[in-house]
Structures are given as C-alpha cells and as structure tokens.
Amino acid sequence: MRTTFPRALHQLYYDPNIENKNLAQKWLMQAQASPQAWHFSWQLLQPDKVPEIQYFGASALHIKISRYWSDIPTDQYESLKAQLFTQITRFASGSKIVLTRLCVALASLALSMMPDAWPCAVADMVRLFQAEDSPVDSQGRCLALLELLTVLPEEFQTSRLPQYRKSLVRTSLAVECGAVFPLLEQLLQQPSSPSCVRQKVLKCFSSWVQLEVPLQDCEALIQAAFAALQDSELFDSSVEAIVNAISQPDAQRYVNTLLKLIPLVLGLQDQLRQAVQNGDMETSHGICRIAVALGENHSRALLDQVEHWQSFLALVNMIMFCTGIPGHFPVNETTSSLTLTFWYTLQDDILSFEAEKQAVYQQVYRPVYFQLVDVLLHKAQFPSDEEYGFWSSDEKEQFRIYRVDISDTLMYVYEMLGAELLSNLYDKLGRLLTSSEEPYSWQHTEALLYGFQSIAETIDVNYSDVVPGLIGLIPRISISNVQLADTVMFTIGALSEWLADHPVMINSVLPLVLHALGNPELSISSVSTLKKICRECKYDLPPYAANIVAVSQDVLMKQIHKTSQCMWLMQALGFLLSALQVEEILKNLHSLISPYIQQLEKLAEEIPNPSNKLAIVHILGLLSNLFTTLDVSHHEDDHEGSELRKLPVPQGPNPVVVVLQQVFQLIQKVLSKWLNDAQVVEAVCAIFEKSVKTLLDDFAPMVPQLCEMLGRMYSTIPQASALDLTRQLVHIFAHEPAHFPPIEALFLLVTSVTLTLFQQGPRDHPDIVDSFMQLLAQALKRKPDLFLCERLDVKAVFQCAVLALKFPEAPTVKASCGFFTELLPRCGEVEPVGKVVQEDGRMLLIAVLEAIGGQASRSLMDCFADILFALNKHCFSLLSVWIKEALQAPGFPSARLSPEQKDTFSQQILRERVNKRRVKEMVKEFTLLCRGLHGTDYTADY
C-alpha cells in the first residue's frame, strides 16, 4: 500500500506496533529531507489539515531551511520570508504548536540571512507584527511576535552555523536587542497587558539574556521582573529570567549593576520568610535560586567592593537562612541543597586574596562559617524514628546523597577553619554526652559524630589534640539506634590511621566493632571498619588476633552478613594474619578455613545443581579474598614506620602456598564436576590469580602443578578466566629459567586449543578471543622467546589476530590491536615474527584500512593508528609498497574518497615515523572523509 502523510503520521502517533512506528518515522524523515519537501510543506499547512499534519509541514520547512540552506537560490529568499510571515500571521489565532514551529523556521531563515541579506531582521519583525492592517487581533499579533522573538536566540544557540558566521550573527543580534528590550519593558510595565502577554515577555527576556547581553542594558527589565515576583502567575517565569540574567558569564564586568541588585534580592526576605512559614516550597525555592545565583556567580566581584562589605554580608546571611531552611530535606524542603556550592565558591574567593585582604575577610567570615557548620549538622540530623519510617525508599536515598554533599562541604570548610573546627565539634559532643540537665537526642549525637567522620575521612587528623578525647567519649555513647551505631562505626573507621599511630587506644574501640559484627543491620559499617583497622593497625593487633578471628568465625558460620561483606571480612582477616608469626598464621588458618574445606569436600561429592553451585562459588570467593590480603613478605609499601617495629620473620614456605597445596586436589575434584560452568571456573582461577598477585615470587612452588591443571581445564572447555590466569603466570614467572618449561608448555597448549576454536568459529567467544590476544601481547612483552618455539604456529596466530580485528566487540578489537603493537617491533629480533609479517603483513594493513574506512567504530581509531605507526616504524619498506597497492583499488577503503585524498593520506602516514599523536590525527581525519562526515556537526566532539 502506498504511504501517505496522514497514514504515516497516524502510525507514528497512534499505532501500538513499534515496528510500524519506526517504519513511519523513517519514511517521514526521508520525506523531510527530500527536494519535494519544499512543495508539500506548504500544502500540509492548509487550513483543512489537522494540527499533526500542519505541525509536520512546519517542521519540514524548518529542516529544509536549517540543514539545506545552500539549496535555496538567493532570489527566492524574499518570497520564502514573505510566505513564512503570512503563515505565522494566520496561525497566530490557530494551533500554538504549529505557530511555534513556523516561528522556529523563520528564526532559522533570519539567522541564515543575517547580517548581509537581512541586516535589520529583528526590527523588521517587530515592525511587521505591529502593523494595524493585519486581520489578527492585537493580542494575537503580540503573542506571535513574542513567540518569534523568544525562539530566535534559542535557535541561534542550537544552530549549525559555521563558527565565523556564528560570531557575525551574535554581534548582529547583540545590536538588534535595542529593538527588543524597549518593547519588552513597555509590555511588562503596561498595566493593561494581560497576564499571558507578561508571561511571554519574561520568557522572551530570559531567552535574550543568554546571548550575553550587557547586564547594564538589562537593568530596567530585571527590576520589572523583580516586581513581577509578587504575582503568583508570573513568579516562575520571573525567577527564570532573573537567574539567567544574573548568571551570564559576562555579568561580573558590570559591578555597579550587581551592587544595585543586592538590595532587590534582600528585599525578597519577607516574601521568603512568609513562604517558609506557609510551607510554600515553590516560592522559597525560587527566591533561594535568585540569591544563590547572585552570590555564587559574583562573590569575587562583590568581595572586591570592600566599601560594600556589609550589604554583601547581608546577602550571605540570606543564603545562610536558605541553607538552614526549616524542615527535613527532601520531604519538607528542597531548597537547602541549592546553596552548598555557594559556600565552596565564597571560601575559594576569600582564600584567593592577598594576605592582608584575606586576613580582614577571615575575621568577618570565620564566625559565618562556624555558624554554617552548626546549620549543616542540624540539617544532617535524621528525623524521628516514627517520621523516618514513613519516608519512601527514594526519599531516604535522596537524604543519604544530601548528607554526603554536607559531608563534602564540611571537609572543604576545614581548610578555612582548621583545627578549631574539630575542637568546636569535640566541645559540643562532650557537653552533650556529659550533661545531666536534659536527655540528649540520638540525632544530635549522630550529627556531631558525622561531622567528625566527614573531616577525618579525608583530612590528616593525626596531630589533632582532640582525637584522644573523642576516642574516650565514643564508648560513653548510648547506642540505641541503627543510624547512630552506623555513624559510630564509620567514625572509628575514619580514625584507623590515627589508631595506628596511637595503638594504646585500640582497646577502647575494638570491642565496640567486634560487638557490632554480630548485628546484620550494621553489616556494612562494622565490617568495613574492622577491615580498615586490620589494614592500618595490623602490627599492633597480634594481642587481639585470637578474639578477632573467633568473633569473625562465629559471624561467618552464622551467615549474618551478605556475600560482599563476608568477602570484606576475609580480607580483614588476611591483613590481620599477615602480621603474625608463620606458625600462628597456619594455626589460625587451620581453624578459620577447616569448616569451609569440609563443606567443600562434601559439595564435591554431590551431583551439580544450582544451590550447591552457589555454595561452592561462595567458599572459593572467601578463600580468594583471604589470600588477596594475606601477605607475610615486606614490600616497600608496608606500614609507614614499620622498620621501627619488631616484625615477624617468615620461616619456611609461605602459609598461603601451604594451604593451596593442601586443598589443590580438592579444587581439582570440584573442577572435574564443574568444568563447563564459567562461574565456578572463574572462582577457581580467582583464588590462584589473587594469590599470584599478592605472593609474586613466593608462589613459585605452585607453578608446575597450576600450569598442569590450567592446561587440563582449558583443553576440556576453553574459558577466558583460564587465559587471564595464564597471562599472570607469564607476566611473573616466564622470564625465570626454572619456570620457563611448564609455562612454555601451557602457553603452547592454550594457543593450540584457541587456534582450533578459531577454525570452528570464534564469533560466539569474544571474551576468549579478547583474553587470548592479551595473553599473546603479554608473552611478547615479557618473554618473546615463546614465539621462537617450532611448535608455535606463528602464521596461524597472526591470521587469527587479523580476524579478531573485525569483531564487533570493542574490547576484543582493542586487545587485538594491542597484540600487533607488541608484535611489530619484534620483526627484527624474533625470526618467525619477521617472516610472518613479510608474508602476511599486507593482509593486516588491508584489515586496518577497512576498519578506518568505516567498518569499525570511530572510538577505536587511535588503536588502528597505533598499528599503522608500528608498521611504519618497523616495516617501512614493506608498508610503502603495500599501502600504495592497497589504496589503488577503486572504492577502497571507501567509495567516498578521491584518488588524491588516498594519495595524500598514504604520503602523510609514510612521512611520520616519530610523532604517534600526529598519526592519530591523520587517521581521524581520514576516517571522517571515508564516512562522509568531514566538516559536519557530527565531528564537533571528535
């Protein structure tokens, strides 16, 4: 059936079938872009058509004018302009959505003609719509003109004008605002103007100020907008207009105008207080936006006016009122969060002054910032338990994020207030906890601790004289609430580095943490805090080790915590055990992991099913997380000052290796039943991979048997995790003669199996291909001798890597490119590599050029540029022949290229053998030419 506009539009808007919608949209977009659009657009605007069809006609006109301007003959500009004016006049009393699209089309026409072909475009628009001989009533004409004037700057902001034209048109529009602002002032101040007209005026003004009109030229309209704030119908539009006018980057140049605005903003305080009293969140939010816009955008300029310091301080205090607005965010108010960035900006500006001026302002603003801390901690307080229980999960999440923002602000304010801030918080907490006069609320205590935690998490408090007192106060806190308990835990965690320097205090807080481990509601806070203490204080924990291990074992056996917290707990125990004597480590390891080994033995006997799979993966995860942090060797990054301590001297084999050797047979037994399950194989590989990363050379005794197991695993069912572990072994052990034979055997085996996979069709296994390419690259980097073995089919490896370049998955392509950038520099030193490049290098170049020509994502062009650069640097004579031959083929790598463009590209590439960045730029330019995108908007961010 032949498609028509009514039918296509009906499908687009009303057809429930998504496929029909997509087909209709595609047909309509093609119609809009076609040359016939110039003719049918006007027909679709006829009065007998429904608004949807008229809207499409207006949109088609806009698309033709904005995107295909060069198609319009110069002698048709005037008739096109006249037709658009006629249609806008007709629709002034018709459909508003069609009117807006027609206004956008005329705006686009004006921008394309300005300034030469239509020098006074805006003045002409105003004059034409004010003509008395129009059939449309004056209000309709006025609203149509305002719509046109509103969309003109908006269309300019999104227009596709070339940069040189954009600056010309911007200058022209800046001059033309002289024809707009007097009209807007007149309409806004005229008592007879209806509300709908004044609303439109404010929106029009809001649109024009974004063209960076000088602020002094906006004074009268800004004042009129402030007056309009008293009208509830005009409130939102007035706020938007004022904020846009104040926020334009250029506004700070007009200090006198900014100073005139301060009294206008301060004059809104009664309206603000009234709104807060009445629970009118919209009004308080709008007024706050205005105050913050003036303060945040222009604090530096206003601080510079030292003689006006009191009026600016009054504005700061008004913003403080907005920060501390009554009620809980986000349920009772949504305003306070708007102000937080202002306090950063003000602090930065004060601290950027020279010493003398900074000292003066510090004297004025330090009390303000201490007040801010009180306000923020009050705002951070939780509501009553009863009220909080009624909050939705979304409101609770918003409140959590809000508290994080407050935490960040407090941390930043520390730079201004320094150690006195901690003393201030400590004094308040001390008075609260020791006062016998009135019972304190847990919310108040929690907020003060939260303030401490916010600062201690990021600021070095090791030299603070109040932290010992705080550690002493923490056990006195009556913890009757989960939120308070959480904050106590996180505060202790934030002070873990301080505890490492003051180990005598560990015993004050460790019992609290161990007690909290048994509470599932405190899972995240208690486990993360214990992990921090075990990591930072491990050399001072041996006296407490038995207790920590016992409590941890108990909560693990009772399955109190979720999987991720169990893993963290194992990492904590790994840190803890690392500082013990080897025999103590082995004893603790035995008691800690024996129950899991017994459970795993039982599971290994069972027939595989989903529930025992989860249990197996969980146990293997616990072991791998324990081995991630259990490290008895002393690396350079060990605890600061550790050389002053009596450290355990490792004796005999590494405890992790001892355990791994004991459970090796069991792991193999588990694997034998679960080899076809990627998750279980991954969990097994993770144990060894994390152990290898932690132990490094200490892992050596395990290398032969692990290589043998990996070979069997991969031969049975190839999986990416086995290749990743092989890569780790190659990285750490391949260069050591003692370990080279088993690693070489494993490398050859996994390569052979993977090449067979390629013959069968590798498209279903992009993860395996990705990991294989990374393994090959690592082998070339660490031990190129692996490519000298006669049993390695280097030619097949090369051809498979070329095939991998054509995969649709970006990570796989990146890994393949990485392989070639490692391979090509070894053409001279590794004979089989040199031979295969000579024989098959042309195939590689063709694949690279095809990718650049459009077959690969543009985001990958840097990777292909790296291959071209490597070819040019290491195989120049071959590349110079190959590239000329390849580019001679008609239509290759793109039918859009001329022979001259291809020739230029090949010459540019061959000339550049030093600067890799230049080659990347050449490839980006060339791929845009290949895709027909050069010089279009699509390249703007490329």
PDB file of N, CA and C in Angstrom, residues 276-334:
ATOM      1  N   VAL A 276       8.177  30.287  53.729  1.00  0.00           N
ATOM      2  CA  VAL A 276       8.639  29.203  54.608  1.00  0.00           C
ATOM      3  C   VAL A 276       7.589  28.920  55.678  1.00  0.00           C
ATOM      4  N   GLN A 277       7.038  30.010  56.233  1.00  0.00           N
ATOM      5  CA  GLN A 277       6.021  29.871  57.281  1.00  0.00           C
ATOM      6  C   GLN A 277       4.780  29.144  56.754  1.00  0.00           C
ATOM      7  N   ASN A 278       4.429  29.434  55.495  1.00  0.00           N
ATOM      8  CA  ASN A 278       3.221  28.847  54.913  1.00  0.00           C
ATOM      9  C   ASN A 278       3.482  27.489  54.244  1.00  0.00           C
ATOM     10  N   GLY A 279       4.737  27.037  54.283  1.00  0.00           N
ATOM     11  CA  GLY A 279       5.071  25.766  53.633  1.00  0.00           C
ATOM     12  C   GLY A 279       5.013  25.842  52.110  1.00  0.00           C
ATOM     13  N   ASP A 280       5.209  27.052  51.567  1.00  0.00           N
ATOM     14  CA  ASP A 280       5.171  27.256  50.110  1.00  0.00           C
ATOM     15  C   ASP A 280       6.571  26.972  49.537  1.00  0.00           C
ATOM     16  N   MET A 281       6.831  25.695  49.229  1.00  0.00           N
ATOM     17  CA  MET A 281       8.173  25.278  48.812  1.00  0.00           C
ATOM     18  C   MET A 281       8.578  25.898  47.474  1.00  0.00           C
ATOM     19  N   GLU A 282       7.624  26.092  46.565  1.00  0.00           N
ATOM     20  CA  GLU A 282       7.965  26.632  45.239  1.00  0.00           C
ATOM     21  C   GLU A 282       8.513  28.050  45.357  1.00  0.00           C
ATOM     22  N   THR A 283       7.828  28.879  46.185  1.00  0.00           N
ATOM     23  CA  THR A 283       8.271  30.275  46.325  1.00  0.00           C
ATOM     24  C   THR A 283       9.628  30.347  47.022  1.00  0.00           C
ATOM     25  N   SER A 284       9.794  29.611  48.124  1.00  0.00           N
ATOM     26  CA  SER A 284      11.083  29.669  48.841  1.00  0.00           C
ATOM     27  C   SER A 284      12.208  29.154  47.940  1.00  0.00           C
ATOM     28  N   HIS A 285      11.915  28.139  47.139  1.00  0.00           N
ATOM     29  CA  HIS A 285      12.915  27.580  46.219  1.00  0.00           C
ATOM     30  C   HIS A 285      13.330  28.632  45.187  1.00  0.00           C
ATOM     31  N   GLY A 286      12.347  29.320  44.619  1.00  0.00           N
ATOM     32  CA  GLY A 286      12.633  30.330  43.581  1.00  0.00           C
ATOM     33  C   GLY A 286      13.457  31.483  44.118  1.00  0.00           C
ATOM     34  N   ILE A 287      13.087  32.009  45.293  1.00  0.00           N
ATOM     35  CA  ILE A 287      13.831  33.143  45.870  1.00  0.00           C
ATOM     36  C   ILE A 287      15.245  32.707  46.217  1.00  0.00           C
ATOM     37  N   CYS A 288      15.381  31.501  46.744  1.00  0.00           N
ATOM     38  CA  CYS A 288      16.721  30.977  47.058  1.00  0.00           C
ATOM     39  C   CYS A 288      17.572  30.904  45.790  1.00  0.00           C
ATOM     40  N   ARG A 289      16.987  30.447  44.686  1.00  0.00           N
ATOM     41  CA  ARG A 289      17.735  30.370  43.417  1.00  0.00           C
ATOM     42  C   ARG A 289      18.303  31.737  43.023  1.00  0.00           C
ATOM     43  N   ILE A 290      17.500  32.778  43.218  1.00  0.00           N
ATOM     44  CA  ILE A 290      17.949  34.130  42.852  1.00  0.00           C
ATOM     45  C   ILE A 290      19.119  34.562  43.738  1.00  0.00           C
ATOM     46  N   ALA A 291      18.974  34.383  45.058  1.00  0.00           N
ATOM     47  CA  ALA A 291      20.033  34.787  45.996  1.00  0.00           C
ATOM     48  C   ALA A 291      21.329  34.032  45.704  1.00  0.00           C
ATOM     49  N   VAL A 292      21.218  32.724  45.474  1.00  0.00           N
ATOM     50  CA  VAL A 292      22.399  31.902  45.212  1.00  0.00           C
ATOM     51  C   VAL A 292      23.035  32.284  43.873  1.00  0.00           C
ATOM     52  N   ALA A 293      22.220  32.580  42.855  1.00  0.00           N
ATOM     53  CA  ALA A 293      22.762  32.962  41.543  1.00  0.00           C
ATOM     54  C   ALA A 293      23.625  34.211  41.670  1.00  0.00           C
ATOM     55  N   LEU A 294      23.148  35.190  42.442  1.00  0.00           N
ATOM     56  CA  LEU A 294      23.933  36.425  42.617  1.00  0.00           C
ATOM     57  C   LEU A 294      25.190  36.144  43.431  1.00  0.00           C
ATOM     58  N   GLY A 295      25.046  35.407  44.534  1.00  0.00           N
ATOM     59  CA  GLY A 295      26.199  35.141  45.400  1.00  0.00           C
ATOM     60  C   GLY A 295      27.233  34.233  44.766  1.00  0.00           C
ATOM     61  N   GLU A 296      26.764  33.147  44.156  1.00  0.00           N
ATOM     62  CA  GLU A 296      27.682  32.133  43.629  1.00  0.00           C
ATOM     63  C   GLU A 296      28.438  32.630  42.393  1.00  0.00           C
ATOM     64  N   ASN A 297      27.733  33.327  41.495  1.00  0.00           N
ATOM     65  CA  ASN A 297      28.371  33.768  40.249  1.00  0.00           C
ATOM     66  C   ASN A 297      29.253  34.999  40.427  1.00  0.00           C
ATOM     67  N   HIS A 298      29.012  35.766  41.486  1.00  0.00           N
ATOM     68  CA  HIS A 298      29.701  37.069  41.555  1.00  0.00           C
ATOM     69  C   HIS A 298      30.315  37.356  42.928  1.00  0.00           C
ATOM     70  N   SER A 299      30.599  36.305  43.713  1.00  0.00           N
ATOM     71  CA  SER A 299      31.151  36.560  45.043  1.00  0.00           C
ATOM     72  C   SER A 299      32.486  37.294  44.964  1.00  0.00           C
ATOM     73  N   ARG A 300      33.333  36.904  43.997  1.00  0.00           N
ATOM     74  CA  ARG A 300      34.649  37.559  43.892  1.00  0.00           C
ATOM     75  C   ARG A 300      34.497  39.048  43.567  1.00  0.00           C
ATOM     76  N   ALA A 301      33.638  39.351  42.573  1.00  0.00           N
ATOM     77  CA  ALA A 301      33.449  40.750  42.169  1.00  0.00           C
ATOM     78  C   ALA A 301      32.866  41.565  43.320  1.00  0.00           C
ATOM     79  N   LEU A 302      31.946  40.971  44.086  1.00  0.00           N
ATOM     80  CA  LEU A 302      31.311  41.713  45.176  1.00  0.00           C
ATOM     81  C   LEU A 302      32.225  41.822  46.399  1.00  0.00           C
ATOM     82  N   LEU A 303      33.037  40.789  46.655  1.00  0.00           N
ATOM     83  CA  LEU A 303      34.020  40.876  47.753  1.00  0.00           C
ATOM     84  C   LEU A 303      35.051  41.965  47.466  1.00  0.00           C
ATOM     85  N   ASP A 304      35.347  42.165  46.184  1.00  0.00           N
ATOM     86  CA  ASP A 304      36.322  43.197  45.802  1.00  0.00           C
ATOM     87  C   ASP A 304      35.847  44.604  46.167  1.00  0.00           C
ATOM     88  N   GLN A 305      34.524  44.776  46.281  1.00  0.00           N
ATOM     89  CA  GLN A 305      33.972  46.098  46.654  1.00  0.00           C
ATOM     90  C   GLN A 305      33.967  46.210  48.174  1.00  0.00           C
ATOM     91  N   VAL A 306      35.144  46.470  48.741  1.00  0.00           N
ATOM     92  CA  VAL A 306      35.315  46.400  50.198  1.00  0.00           C
ATOM     93  C   VAL A 306      34.360  47.356  50.915  1.00  0.00           C
ATOM     94  N   GLU A 307      34.098  48.535  50.298  1.00  0.00           N
ATOM     95  CA  GLU A 307      33.234  49.527  50.964  1.00  0.00           C
ATOM     96  C   GLU A 307      31.776  49.058  51.069  1.00  0.00           C
ATOM     97  N   HIS A 308      31.430  48.026  50.293  1.00  0.00           N
ATOM     98  CA  HIS A 308      30.060  47.499  50.338  1.00  0.00           C
ATOM     99  C   HIS A 308      30.003  46.157  51.074  1.00  0.00           C
ATOM    100  N   TRP A 309      30.981  45.893  51.969  1.00  0.00           N
ATOM    101  CA  TRP A 309      31.081  44.578  52.587  1.00  0.00           C
ATOM    102  C   TRP A 309      29.842  44.213  53.402  1.00  0.00           C
ATOM    103  N   GLN A 310      29.177  45.238  53.975  1.00  0.00           N
ATOM    104  CA  GLN A 310      28.018  44.929  54.832  1.00  0.00           C
ATOM    105  C   GLN A 310      26.822  44.434  54.020  1.00  0.00           C
ATOM    106  N   SER A 311      26.618  45.037  52.839  1.00  0.00           N
ATOM    107  CA  SER A 311      25.472  44.597  52.031  1.00  0.00           C
ATOM    108  C   SER A 311      25.716  43.176  51.504  1.00  0.00           C
ATOM    109  N   PHE A 312      26.986  42.866  51.149  1.00  0.00           N
ATOM    110  CA  PHE A 312      27.278  41.506  50.680  1.00  0.00           C
ATOM    111  C   PHE A 312      27.148  40.510  51.834  1.00  0.00           C
ATOM    112  N   LEU A 313      27.562  40.926  53.033  1.00  0.00           N
ATOM    113  CA  LEU A 313      27.414  40.055  54.200  1.00  0.00           C
ATOM    114  C   LEU A 313      25.932  39.765  54.469  1.00  0.00           C
ATOM    115  N   ALA A 314      25.098  40.781  54.229  1.00  0.00           N
ATOM    116  CA  ALA A 314      23.648  40.581  54.396  1.00  0.00           C
ATOM    117  C   ALA A 314      23.134  39.537  53.398  1.00  0.00           C
ATOM    118  N   LEU A 315      23.660  39.587  52.157  1.00  0.00           N
ATOM    119  CA  LEU A 315      23.272  38.590  51.151  1.00  0.00           C
ATOM    120  C   LEU A 315      23.737  37.195  51.597  1.00  0.00           C
ATOM    121  N   VAL A 316      24.964  37.120  52.140  1.00  0.00           N
ATOM    122  CA  VAL A 316      25.497  35.840  52.632  1.00  0.00           C
ATOM    123  C   VAL A 316      24.599  35.290  53.738  1.00  0.00           C
ATOM    124  N   ASN A 317      24.152  36.166  54.622  1.00  0.00           N
ATOM    125  CA  ASN A 317      23.273  35.717  55.718  1.00  0.00           C
ATOM    126  C   ASN A 317      21.913  35.256  55.198  1.00  0.00           C
ATOM    127  N   MET A 318      21.455  35.889  54.114  1.00  0.00           N
ATOM    128  CA  MET A 318      20.192  35.450  53.497  1.00  0.00           C
ATOM    129  C   MET A 318      20.357  34.032  52.928  1.00  0.00           C
ATOM    130  N   ILE A 319      21.523  33.790  52.301  1.00  0.00           N
ATOM    131  CA  ILE A 319      21.800  32.440  51.770  1.00  0.00           C
ATOM    132  C   ILE A 319      21.938  31.449  52.919  1.00  0.00           C
ATOM    133  N   MET A 320      22.500  31.910  54.045  1.00  0.00           N
ATOM    134  CA  MET A 320      22.593  31.043  55.236  1.00  0.00           C
ATOM    135  C   MET A 320      21.192  30.633  55.700  1.00  0.00           C
ATOM    136  N   PHE A 321      20.258  31.587  55.656  1.00  0.00           N
ATOM    137  CA  PHE A 321      18.872  31.269  56.022  1.00  0.00           C
ATOM    138  C   PHE A 321      18.330  30.174  55.094  1.00  0.00           C
ATOM    139  N   CYS A 322      18.669  30.287  53.786  1.00  0.00           N
ATOM    140  CA  CYS A 322      18.212  29.277  52.810  1.00  0.00           C
ATOM    141  C   CYS A 322      18.848  27.918  53.093  1.00  0.00           C
ATOM    142  N   THR A 323      20.122  27.924  53.515  1.00  0.00           N
ATOM    143  CA  THR A 323      20.799  26.659  53.852  1.00  0.00           C
ATOM    144  C   THR A 323      20.112  25.991  55.041  1.00  0.00           C
ATOM    145  N   GLY A 324      19.731  26.812  56.019  1.00  0.00           N
ATOM    146  CA  GLY A 324      19.146  26.264  57.245  1.00  0.00           C
ATOM    147  C   GLY A 324      17.630  26.272  57.247  1.00  0.00           C
ATOM    148  N   ILE A 325      17.037  26.350  56.082  1.00  0.00           N
ATOM    149  CA  ILE A 325      15.572  26.445  55.969  1.00  0.00           C
ATOM    150  C   ILE A 325      14.927  25.301  56.764  1.00  0.00           C
ATOM    151  N   PRO A 326      13.897  25.604  57.558  1.00  0.00           N
ATOM    152  CA  PRO A 326      13.321  24.558  58.430  1.00  0.00           C
ATOM    153  C   PRO A 326      12.791  23.365  57.642  1.00  0.00           C
ATOM    154  N   GLY A 327      12.812  22.214  58.285  1.00  0.00           N
ATOM    155  CA  GLY A 327      12.274  21.001  57.667  1.00  0.00           C
ATOM    156  C   GLY A 327      13.367  20.050  57.222  1.00  0.00           C
ATOM    157  N   HIS A 328      12.957  18.816  56.961  1.00  0.00           N
ATOM    158  CA  HIS A 328      13.894  17.787  56.533  1.00  0.00           C
ATOM    159  C   HIS A 328      13.919  17.683  55.011  1.00  0.00           C
ATOM    160  N   PHE A 329      15.128  17.727  54.459  1.00  0.00           N
ATOM    161  CA  PHE A 329      15.314  17.502  53.026  1.00  0.00           C
ATOM    162  C   PHE A 329      15.168  15.997  52.766  1.00  0.00           C
ATOM    163  N   PRO A 330      14.498  15.524  51.724  1.00  0.00           N
ATOM    164  CA  PRO A 330      13.783  16.252  50.671  1.00  0.00           C
ATOM    165  C   PRO A 330      12.274  16.254  50.894  1.00  0.00           C
ATOM    166  N   VAL A 331      11.829  15.913  52.130  1.00  0.00           N
ATOM    167  CA  VAL A 331      10.389  15.741  52.356  1.00  0.00           C
ATOM    168  C   VAL A 331       9.706  17.082  52.613  1.00  0.00           C
ATOM    169  N   ASN A 332      10.291  17.894  53.518  1.00  0.00           N
ATOM    170  CA  ASN A 332       9.666  19.182  53.864  1.00  0.00           C
ATOM    171  C   ASN A 332      10.260  20.357  53.100  1.00  0.00           C
ATOM    172  N   GLU A 333      11.440  20.186  52.535  1.00  0.00           N
ATOM    173  CA  GLU A 333      12.063  21.276  51.755  1.00  0.00           C
ATOM    174  C   GLU A 333      13.049  20.704  50.739  1.00  0.00           C
ATOM    175  N   THR A 334      13.217  21.450  49.638  1.00  0.00           N
ATOM    176  CA  THR A 334      14.174  21.015  48.599  1.00  0.00           C
ATOM    177  C   THR A 334      15.130  22.145  48.257  1.00  0.00           C
TER     178      THR A 334
END
